[in-house]
CSV table of N, CA and C in Angstrom, one decimal:
chain,number,residue,atom,x,y,z
T,48,MET,N,15.5,6.6,5.2
T,48,MET,CA,16.4,5.8,4.5
T,48,MET,C,17.0,6.6,3.4
T,49,GLN,N,18.3,6.5,3.4
T,49,GLN,CA,19.1,7.2,2.3
T,49,GLN,C,19.9,6.2,1.6
T,50,ILE,N,19.9,6.3,0.3
T,50,ILE,CA,20.7,5.5,-0.6
T,50,ILE,C,21.8,6.3,-1.3
T,51,SER,N,23.0,6.1,-0.9
T,51,SER,CA,24.1,6.9,-1.5
T,51,SER,C,24.3,6.5,-3.0
T,52,ASP,N,24.9,7.4,-3.8
T,52,ASP,CA,25.1,7.2,-5.2
T,52,ASP,C,26.0,6.0,-5.5
T,53,ASN,N,26.9,5.7,-4.6
T,53,ASN,CA,27.8,4.6,-4.9
T,53,ASN,C,27.5,3.3,-4.2
T,54,TRP,N,26.3,3.2,-3.6
T,54,TRP,CA,25.9,2.0,-2.9
T,54,TRP,C,25.6,0.9,-4.0
T,55,PRO,N,26.1,-0.3,-3.8
T,55,PRO,CA,26.0,-1.3,-4.8
T,55,PRO,C,24.7,-2.1,-4.8
T,56,GLY,N,23.8,-1.8,-3.8
T,56,GLY,CA,22.5,-2.5,-3.7
T,56,GLY,C,22.7,-3.8,-3.1
T,57,TYR,N,21.5,-4.5,-2.9
T,57,TYR,CA,21.5,-5.8,-2.3
T,57,TYR,C,21.8,-6.9,-3.4
T,58,SER,N,22.5,-7.9,-3.0
T,58,SER,CA,22.7,-9.0,-4.0
T,58,SER,C,21.4,-9.7,-4.4
T,59,LEU,N,21.3,-10.1,-5.6
T,59,LEU,CA,20.1,-10.8,-6.1
T,59,LEU,C,20.0,-12.2,-5.4
T,60,ASP,N,21.1,-12.7,-4.9
T,60,ASP,CA,21.0,-14.0,-4.2
T,60,ASP,C,20.1,-13.9,-2.9
T,61,LEU,N,19.8,-12.8,-2.4
T,61,LEU,CA,19.0,-12.6,-1.2
T,61,LEU,C,17.5,-12.6,-1.5
T,62,PHE,N,17.1,-12.7,-2.8
T,62,PHE,CA,15.7,-12.5,-3.1
T,62,PHE,C,15.3,-13.6,-4.1
T,63,THR,N,14.0,-13.8,-4.1
T,63,THR,CA,13.4,-14.6,-5.2
T,63,THR,C,12.6,-13.6,-6.0
T,64,TYR,N,12.7,-13.8,-7.3
T,64,TYR,CA,12.1,-12.9,-8.3
T,64,TYR,C,11.7,-13.7,-9.5
T,65,PRO,N,10.7,-13.2,-10.3
T,65,PRO,CA,10.3,-13.9,-11.5
T,65,PRO,C,11.4,-14.3,-12.5
T,66,GLN,N,11.3,-15.4,-13.0
T,66,GLN,CA,12.3,-15.9,-13.9
T,66,GLN,C,12.5,-15.0,-15.1
T,67,HIS,N,11.4,-14.4,-15.6
T,67,HIS,CA,11.5,-13.5,-16.8
T,67,HIS,C,12.4,-12.3,-16.5
T,68,TYR,N,12.8,-12.1,-15.3
T,68,TYR,CA,13.7,-11.0,-15.0
T,68,TYR,C,15.2,-11.4,-14.9
T,69,TYR,N,15.4,-12.7,-15.0
T,69,TYR,CA,16.7,-13.3,-14.9
T,69,TYR,C,17.5,-12.7,-16.1
T,70,GLY,N,18.7,-12.2,-15.8
T,70,GLY,CA,19.6,-11.6,-16.8
T,70,GLY,C,19.4,-10.1,-17.0
T,71,ASP,N,18.2,-9.6,-16.5
T,71,ASP,CA,17.9,-8.2,-16.7
T,71,ASP,C,18.3,-7.4,-15.4
T,72,LEU,N,18.3,-8.0,-14.3
T,72,LEU,CA,18.5,-7.3,-13.0
T,72,LEU,C,20.0,-7.6,-12.6
T,73,GLU,N,20.5,-6.5,-12.0
T,73,GLU,CA,21.9,-6.6,-11.4
T,73,GLU,C,21.9,-6.6,-9.9
T,74,TYR,N,21.0,-5.9,-9.3
T,74,TYR,CA,20.9,-5.8,-7.8
T,74,TYR,C,19.5,-5.2,-7.5
T,75,VAL,N,19.2,-5.2,-6.2
T,75,VAL,CA,18.0,-4.6,-5.6
T,75,VAL,C,18.3,-3.4,-4.8
T,76,LEU,N,17.7,-2.3,-5.1
T,76,LEU,CA,18.0,-1.1,-4.3
T,76,LEU,C,17.1,-1.0,-3.1
T,77,ILE,N,15.8,-1.2,-3.2
T,77,ILE,CA,14.8,-1.2,-2.1
T,77,ILE,C,14.0,-2.4,-2.2
T,78,PRO,N,14.1,-3.3,-1.2
T,78,PRO,CA,13.3,-4.5,-1.1
T,78,PRO,C,11.8,-4.2,-1.0
T,79,HIS,N,11.0,-5.1,-1.5
T,79,HIS,CA,9.6,-5.0,-1.5
T,79,HIS,C,9.0,-4.8,-0.1
T,80,GLY,N,9.5,-5.5,0.8
T,80,GLY,CA,9.1,-5.4,2.2
T,80,GLY,C,9.2,-4.0,2.8
T,81,ILE,N,10.3,-3.3,2.4
T,81,ILE,CA,10.5,-2.0,2.9
T,81,ILE,C,9.5,-1.0,2.3
T,82,ILE,N,9.2,-1.2,1.0
T,82,ILE,CA,8.2,-0.4,0.3
T,82,ILE,C,6.8,-0.6,1.0
T,83,VAL,N,6.4,-1.8,1.2
T,83,VAL,CA,5.2,-2.1,1.9
T,83,VAL,C,5.1,-1.5,3.3
T,84,ASP,N,6.2,-1.6,4.0
T,84,ASP,CA,6.2,-1.0,5.4
T,84,ASP,C,6.0,0.5,5.3
T,85,ARG,N,6.7,1.2,4.4
T,85,ARG,CA,6.6,2.6,4.3
T,85,ARG,C,5.2,3.1,3.8
T,86,THR,N,4.6,2.3,3.0
T,86,THR,CA,3.3,2.6,2.5
T,86,THR,C,2.3,2.5,3.6
T,87,GLU,N,2.4,1.4,4.4
T,87,GLU,CA,1.6,1.2,5.6
T,87,GLU,C,1.8,2.4,6.6
T,88,ARG,N,3.0,2.8,6.8
T,88,ARG,CA,3.3,3.9,7.7
T,88,ARG,C,2.7,5.2,7.2
T,89,LEU,N,2.7,5.4,5.9
T,89,LEU,CA,2.1,6.6,5.3
T,89,LEU,C,0.6,6.6,5.5
T,90,ALA,N,0.0,5.4,5.4
T,90,ALA,CA,-1.5,5.3,5.6
T,90,ALA,C,-1.8,5.6,7.1
T,91,LYS,N,-1.0,5.2,8.0
T,91,LYS,CA,-1.2,5.5,9.5
T,91,LYS,C,-1.0,7.0,9.7
T,92,ASP,N,0.0,7.6,9.0
T,92,ASP,CA,0.1,9.1,9.2
T,92,ASP,C,-1.1,9.8,8.6
T,93,ILE,N,-1.6,9.4,7.5
T,93,ILE,CA,-2.7,10.0,6.9
T,93,ILE,C,-3.9,9.9,7.8
T,94,MET,N,-4.2,8.7,8.4
T,94,MET,CA,-5.3,8.5,9.3
T,94,MET,C,-5.2,9.4,10.5
T,95,GLN,N,-4.0,9.6,11.0
T,95,GLN,CA,-3.7,10.5,12.2
T,95,GLN,C,-4.0,11.9,11.8
T,96,ASP,N,-3.5,12.3,10.6
T,96,ASP,CA,-3.6,13.8,10.2
T,96,ASP,C,-5.0,14.2,9.8
T,97,ILE,N,-5.8,13.3,9.3
T,97,ILE,CA,-7.1,13.8,8.7
T,97,ILE,C,-8.2,14.0,9.7
T,98,GLY,N,-8.0,13.5,10.9
T,98,GLY,CA,-9.1,13.7,11.9
T,98,GLY,C,-10.4,13.1,11.5
T,99,ASP,N,-11.5,13.8,11.5
T,99,ASP,CA,-12.8,13.2,11.2
T,99,ASP,C,-13.2,13.6,9.7
T,100,ASN,N,-12.2,14.1,8.9
T,100,ASN,CA,-12.5,14.5,7.6
T,100,ASN,C,-12.6,13.3,6.6
T,101,ASP,N,-13.3,13.4,5.6
T,101,ASP,CA,-13.3,12.4,4.5
T,101,ASP,C,-12.1,12.6,3.6
T,102,ILE,N,-11.8,11.6,2.9
T,102,ILE,CA,-10.6,11.6,2.0
T,102,ILE,C,-11.0,11.6,0.5
T,103,VAL,N,-10.4,12.4,-0.3
T,103,VAL,CA,-10.5,12.4,-1.7
T,103,VAL,C,-9.1,12.0,-2.2
T,104,VAL,N,-9.0,10.9,-2.8
T,104,VAL,CA,-7.7,10.4,-3.4
T,104,VAL,C,-7.7,10.7,-4.9
T,105,LEU,N,-6.6,11.4,-5.3
T,105,LEU,CA,-6.5,11.7,-6.7
T,105,LEU,C,-5.3,10.9,-7.2
T,106,CYS,N,-5.5,9.8,-8.0
T,106,CYS,CA,-4.4,9.0,-8.4
T,106,CYS,C,-4.0,9.4,-9.8
T,107,VAL,N,-2.7,9.6,-10.0
T,107,VAL,CA,-2.1,10.0,-11.3
T,107,VAL,C,-1.7,8.7,-12.0
T,108,LEU,N,-2.4,8.4,-13.1
T,108,LEU,CA,-2.2,7.2,-14.0
T,108,LEU,C,-1.0,7.5,-14.9
T,109,LYS,N,-0.4,6.6,-15.4
T,109,LYS,CA,-0.5,5.2,-15.1
T,109,LYS,C,0.5,4.8,-14.1
T,110,GLY,N,1.6,5.5,-13.9
T,110,GLY,CA,2.6,5.1,-13.0
T,110,GLY,C,2.2,5.0,-11.5
T,111,GLY,N,1.3,5.8,-11.1
T,111,GLY,CA,0.9,5.8,-9.7
T,111,GLY,C,-0.1,4.8,-9.3
T,112,TYR,N,-0.6,4.0,-10.2
T,112,TYR,CA,-1.8,3.2,-9.9
T,112,TYR,C,-1.5,2.2,-8.8
T,113,LYS,N,-0.4,1.4,-8.9
T,113,LYS,CA,-0.1,0.3,-7.9
T,113,LYS,C,0.1,0.9,-6.5
T,114,PHE,N,0.9,2.0,-6.5
T,114,PHE,CA,1.1,2.6,-5.2
T,114,PHE,C,-0.2,3.1,-4.6
T,115,CYS,N,-1.0,3.8,-5.4
T,115,CYS,CA,-2.2,4.4,-4.9
T,115,CYS,C,-3.2,3.3,-4.4
T,116,ALA,N,-3.3,2.2,-5.2
T,116,ALA,CA,-4.2,1.1,-4.8
T,116,ALA,C,-3.7,0.5,-3.4
T,117,ASP,N,-2.4,0.3,-3.3
T,117,ASP,CA,-1.9,-0.2,-2.0
T,117,ASP,C,-2.1,0.7,-0.9
T,118,LEU,N,-1.9,2.0,-1.1
T,118,LEU,CA,-2.1,3.0,0.0
T,118,LEU,C,-3.6,3.1,0.4
T,119,VAL,N,-4.5,3.1,-0.6
T,119,VAL,CA,-5.9,3.1,-0.3
T,119,VAL,C,-6.3,1.9,0.5
T,120,GLU,N,-5.8,0.7,0.1
T,120,GLU,CA,-6.1,-0.5,0.8
T,120,GLU,C,-5.6,-0.4,2.3
T,121,HIS,N,-4.5,0.1,2.5
T,121,HIS,CA,-4.0,0.2,3.9
T,121,HIS,C,-4.8,1.2,4.7
T,122,VAL,N,-5.3,2.3,4.1
T,122,VAL,CA,-6.1,3.3,4.8
T,122,VAL,C,-7.5,2.6,5.1
T,123,LYS,N,-8.0,1.9,4.1
T,123,LYS,CA,-9.3,1.2,4.4
T,123,LYS,C,-9.2,0.2,5.5
T,124,ASN,N,-8.1,-0.6,5.6
T,124,ASN,CA,-7.9,-1.5,6.6
T,124,ASN,C,-7.8,-0.9,8.0
T,125,LEU,N,-7.0,0.2,8.0
T,125,LEU,CA,-6.9,1.0,9.3
T,125,LEU,C,-8.3,1.5,9.7
T,126,SER,N,-9.0,2.0,8.8
T,126,SER,CA,-10.4,2.6,9.1
T,126,SER,C,-11.3,1.5,9.6
T,127,ARG,N,-11.3,0.3,9.0
T,127,ARG,CA,-12.1,-0.8,9.5
T,127,ARG,C,-11.8,-1.2,10.9
T,128,ASN,N,-10.5,-1.1,11.2
T,128,ASN,CA,-10.1,-1.6,12.5
T,128,ASN,C,-9.9,-0.4,13.6
T,129,SER,N,-10.6,0.7,13.3
T,129,SER,CA,-10.5,1.8,14.2
T,129,SER,C,-11.9,2.1,14.7
T,130,GLU,N,-12.0,3.1,15.6
T,130,GLU,CA,-13.3,3.5,16.2
T,130,GLU,C,-14.0,4.4,15.2
T,131,ARG,N,-13.4,5.0,14.2
T,131,ARG,CA,-14.1,5.9,13.3
T,131,ARG,C,-14.0,5.4,11.9
T,132,PHE,N,-15.0,5.6,11.1
T,132,PHE,CA,-15.0,5.2,9.7
T,132,PHE,C,-14.7,6.4,8.9
T,133,ILE,N,-13.8,6.2,8.0
T,133,ILE,CA,-13.3,7.3,7.1
T,133,ILE,C,-13.9,7.0,5.7
T,134,SER,N,-14.7,8.0,5.2
T,134,SER,CA,-15.2,7.9,3.9
T,134,SER,C,-14.2,8.3,2.9
T,135,MET,N,-14.1,7.5,1.8
T,135,MET,CA,-13.0,7.8,0.8
T,135,MET,C,-13.6,7.7,-0.6
T,136,LYS,N,-13.2,8.7,-1.4
T,136,LYS,CA,-13.5,8.7,-2.8
T,136,LYS,C,-12.2,8.7,-3.6
T,137,VAL,N,-12.1,7.9,-4.6
T,137,VAL,CA,-10.9,7.8,-5.4
T,137,VAL,C,-11.2,8.3,-6.9
T,138,ASP,N,-10.4,9.1,-7.4
T,138,ASP,CA,-10.6,9.6,-8.8
T,138,ASP,C,-9.2,9.4,-9.5
T,139,PHE,N,-9.2,9.4,-10.8
T,139,PHE,CA,-8.0,9.2,-11.6
T,139,PHE,C,-7.8,10.3,-12.6
T,140,VAL,N,-6.6,10.7,-12.8
T,140,VAL,CA,-6.2,11.7,-13.9
T,140,VAL,C,-5.0,11.1,-14.6
T,141,ARG,N,-4.8,11.6,-15.8
T,141,ARG,CA,-3.5,11.4,-16.5
T,141,ARG,C,-3.0,12.8,-16.8
T,142,LEU,N,-1.6,12.8,-16.8
T,142,LEU,CA,-1.0,14.1,-17.1
T,142,LEU,C,-0.3,13.9,-18.4
T,143,LYS,N,-0.4,15.0,-19.3
T,143,LYS,CA,0.2,14.9,-20.6
T,143,LYS,C,1.1,16.2,-20.7
T,144,SER,N,2.4,15.9,-21.0
T,144,SER,CA,3.3,17.0,-21.2
T,144,SER,C,4.0,17.0,-22.5
T,145,TYR,N,3.6,16.0,-23.4
T,145,TYR,CA,4.2,15.9,-24.7
T,145,TYR,C,3.0,15.8,-25.7
T,146,HIS,N,3.3,16.4,-26.9
T,146,HIS,CA,2.4,16.2,-28.1
T,146,HIS,C,3.3,15.6,-29.2
T,147,ASN,N,3.0,14.4,-29.6
T,147,ASN,CA,3.9,13.6,-30.4
T,147,ASN,C,5.2,13.5,-29.8
T,148,ASP,N,6.3,14.0,-30.3
T,148,ASP,CA,7.6,13.9,-29.6
T,148,ASP,C,8.1,15.3,-29.1
T,149,GLN,N,7.2,16.2,-29.1
T,149,GLN,CA,7.6,17.6,-28.6
T,149,GLN,C,7.0,17.9,-27.2
T,150,SER,N,7.9,18.4,-26.3
T,150,SER,CA,7.5,18.7,-25.0
T,150,SER,C,6.6,20.0,-25.1
T,151,MET,N,5.5,20.0,-24.4
T,151,MET,CA,4.6,21.2,-24.3
T,151,MET,C,5.0,22.0,-23.1
T,152,GLN,N,4.8,23.3,-23.2
T,152,GLN,CA,5.1,24.2,-22.1
T,152,GLN,C,4.2,24.0,-20.9
T,153,ASP,N,2.9,23.7,-21.2
T,153,ASP,CA,2.0,23.5,-20.1
T,153,ASP,C,1.6,22.0,-20.0
T,154,MET,N,1.4,21.5,-18.8
T,154,MET,CA,1.0,20.2,-18.6
T,154,MET,C,-0.6,20.1,-18.7
T,155,GLN,N,-1.1,19.1,-19.4
T,155,GLN,CA,-2.5,19.0,-19.5
T,155,GLN,C,-3.0,17.9,-18.5
T,156,ILE,N,-4.1,18.1,-17.9
T,156,ILE,CA,-4.7,17.1,-17.0
T,156,ILE,C,-5.9,16.6,-17.7
T,157,MET,N,-5.9,15.2,-17.9
T,157,MET,CA,-7.0,14.6,-18.6
T,157,MET,C,-7.7,13.7,-17.6
T,158,GLY,N,-9.1,13.7,-17.7
T,158,GLY,CA,-9.9,12.8,-16.9
T,158,GLY,C,-10.2,13.4,-15.5
T,159,GLY,N,-10.8,12.6,-14.7
T,159,GLY,CA,-11.1,13.0,-13.4
T,159,GLY,C,-12.5,13.8,-13.4
T,160,ASP,N,-13.1,13.8,-12.2
T,160,ASP,CA,-14.3,14.6,-12.1
T,160,ASP,C,-13.9,16.1,-12.1
T,161,ASP,N,-14.9,16.9,-11.8
T,161,ASP,CA,-14.6,18.3,-11.8
T,161,ASP,C,-13.6,18.6,-10.7
T,162,LEU,N,-12.4,18.9,-11.1
T,162,LEU,CA,-11.3,19.1,-10.1
T,162,LEU,C,-11.4,20.4,-9.4
T,163,SER,N,-12.3,21.3,-9.8
T,163,SER,CA,-12.5,22.6,-9.1
T,163,SER,C,-13.1,22.3,-7.7
T,164,LYS,N,-13.7,21.1,-7.5
T,164,LYS,CA,-14.2,20.7,-6.2
T,164,LYS,C,-13.1,20.6,-5.2
T,165,LEU,N,-11.9,20.4,-5.6
T,165,LEU,CA,-10.8,20.2,-4.7
T,165,LEU,C,-10.2,21.6,-4.3
T,166,THR,N,-10.6,22.7,-4.9
T,166,THR,CA,-10.1,24.0,-4.5
T,166,THR,C,-10.3,24.3,-3.0
T,167,GLY,N,-9.3,24.7,-2.3
T,167,GLY,CA,-9.4,25.0,-0.9
T,167,GLY,C,-9.3,23.8,0.0
T,168,LYS,N,-9.1,22.6,-0.5
T,168,LYS,CA,-9.0,21.4,0.3
T,168,LYS,C,-7.5,21.3,0.8
T,169,VAL,N,-7.3,20.6,1.9
T,169,VAL,CA,-6.0,20.4,2.4
T,169,VAL,C,-5.4,19.2,1.7
T,170,GLY,N,-4.2,19.3,1.1
T,170,GLY,CA,-3.6,18.3,0.4
T,170,GLY,C,-2.5,17.6,1.2
T,171,SER,N,-2.1,16.4,0.7
T,171,SER,CA,-1.0,15.7,1.3
T,171,SER,C,-0.2,15.1,0.3
T,172,PHE,N,1.1,15.0,0.6
T,172,PHE,CA,2.2,14.5,-0.3
T,172,PHE,C,1.8,14.8,-1.7
């Protein structure tokens, strides 16, 4: 799916959305159903690519939480409905690139278990 820079988006009349957004939204670029469909497709691709390996999911907070939770749920559902059970561990990190209002040269990773355990593991997206 490609969205050109000059595409006006979908009309709000095509959707229902919470009243507290009234007056704040002008159009919809990507409908929720398409996002759900692509997330489910990504879960299927992951299941196909991992073979019999276990999964370690590293979720970057705060912005990635909802996507990560949805993706993990799709992978779990696919695992439950397949011939093989996939073991999954989820861990969380936060990235910090600012101190007060100044950008730092190096990004800091906060939280998570010992990330050195991930060294040499095959990564995805």
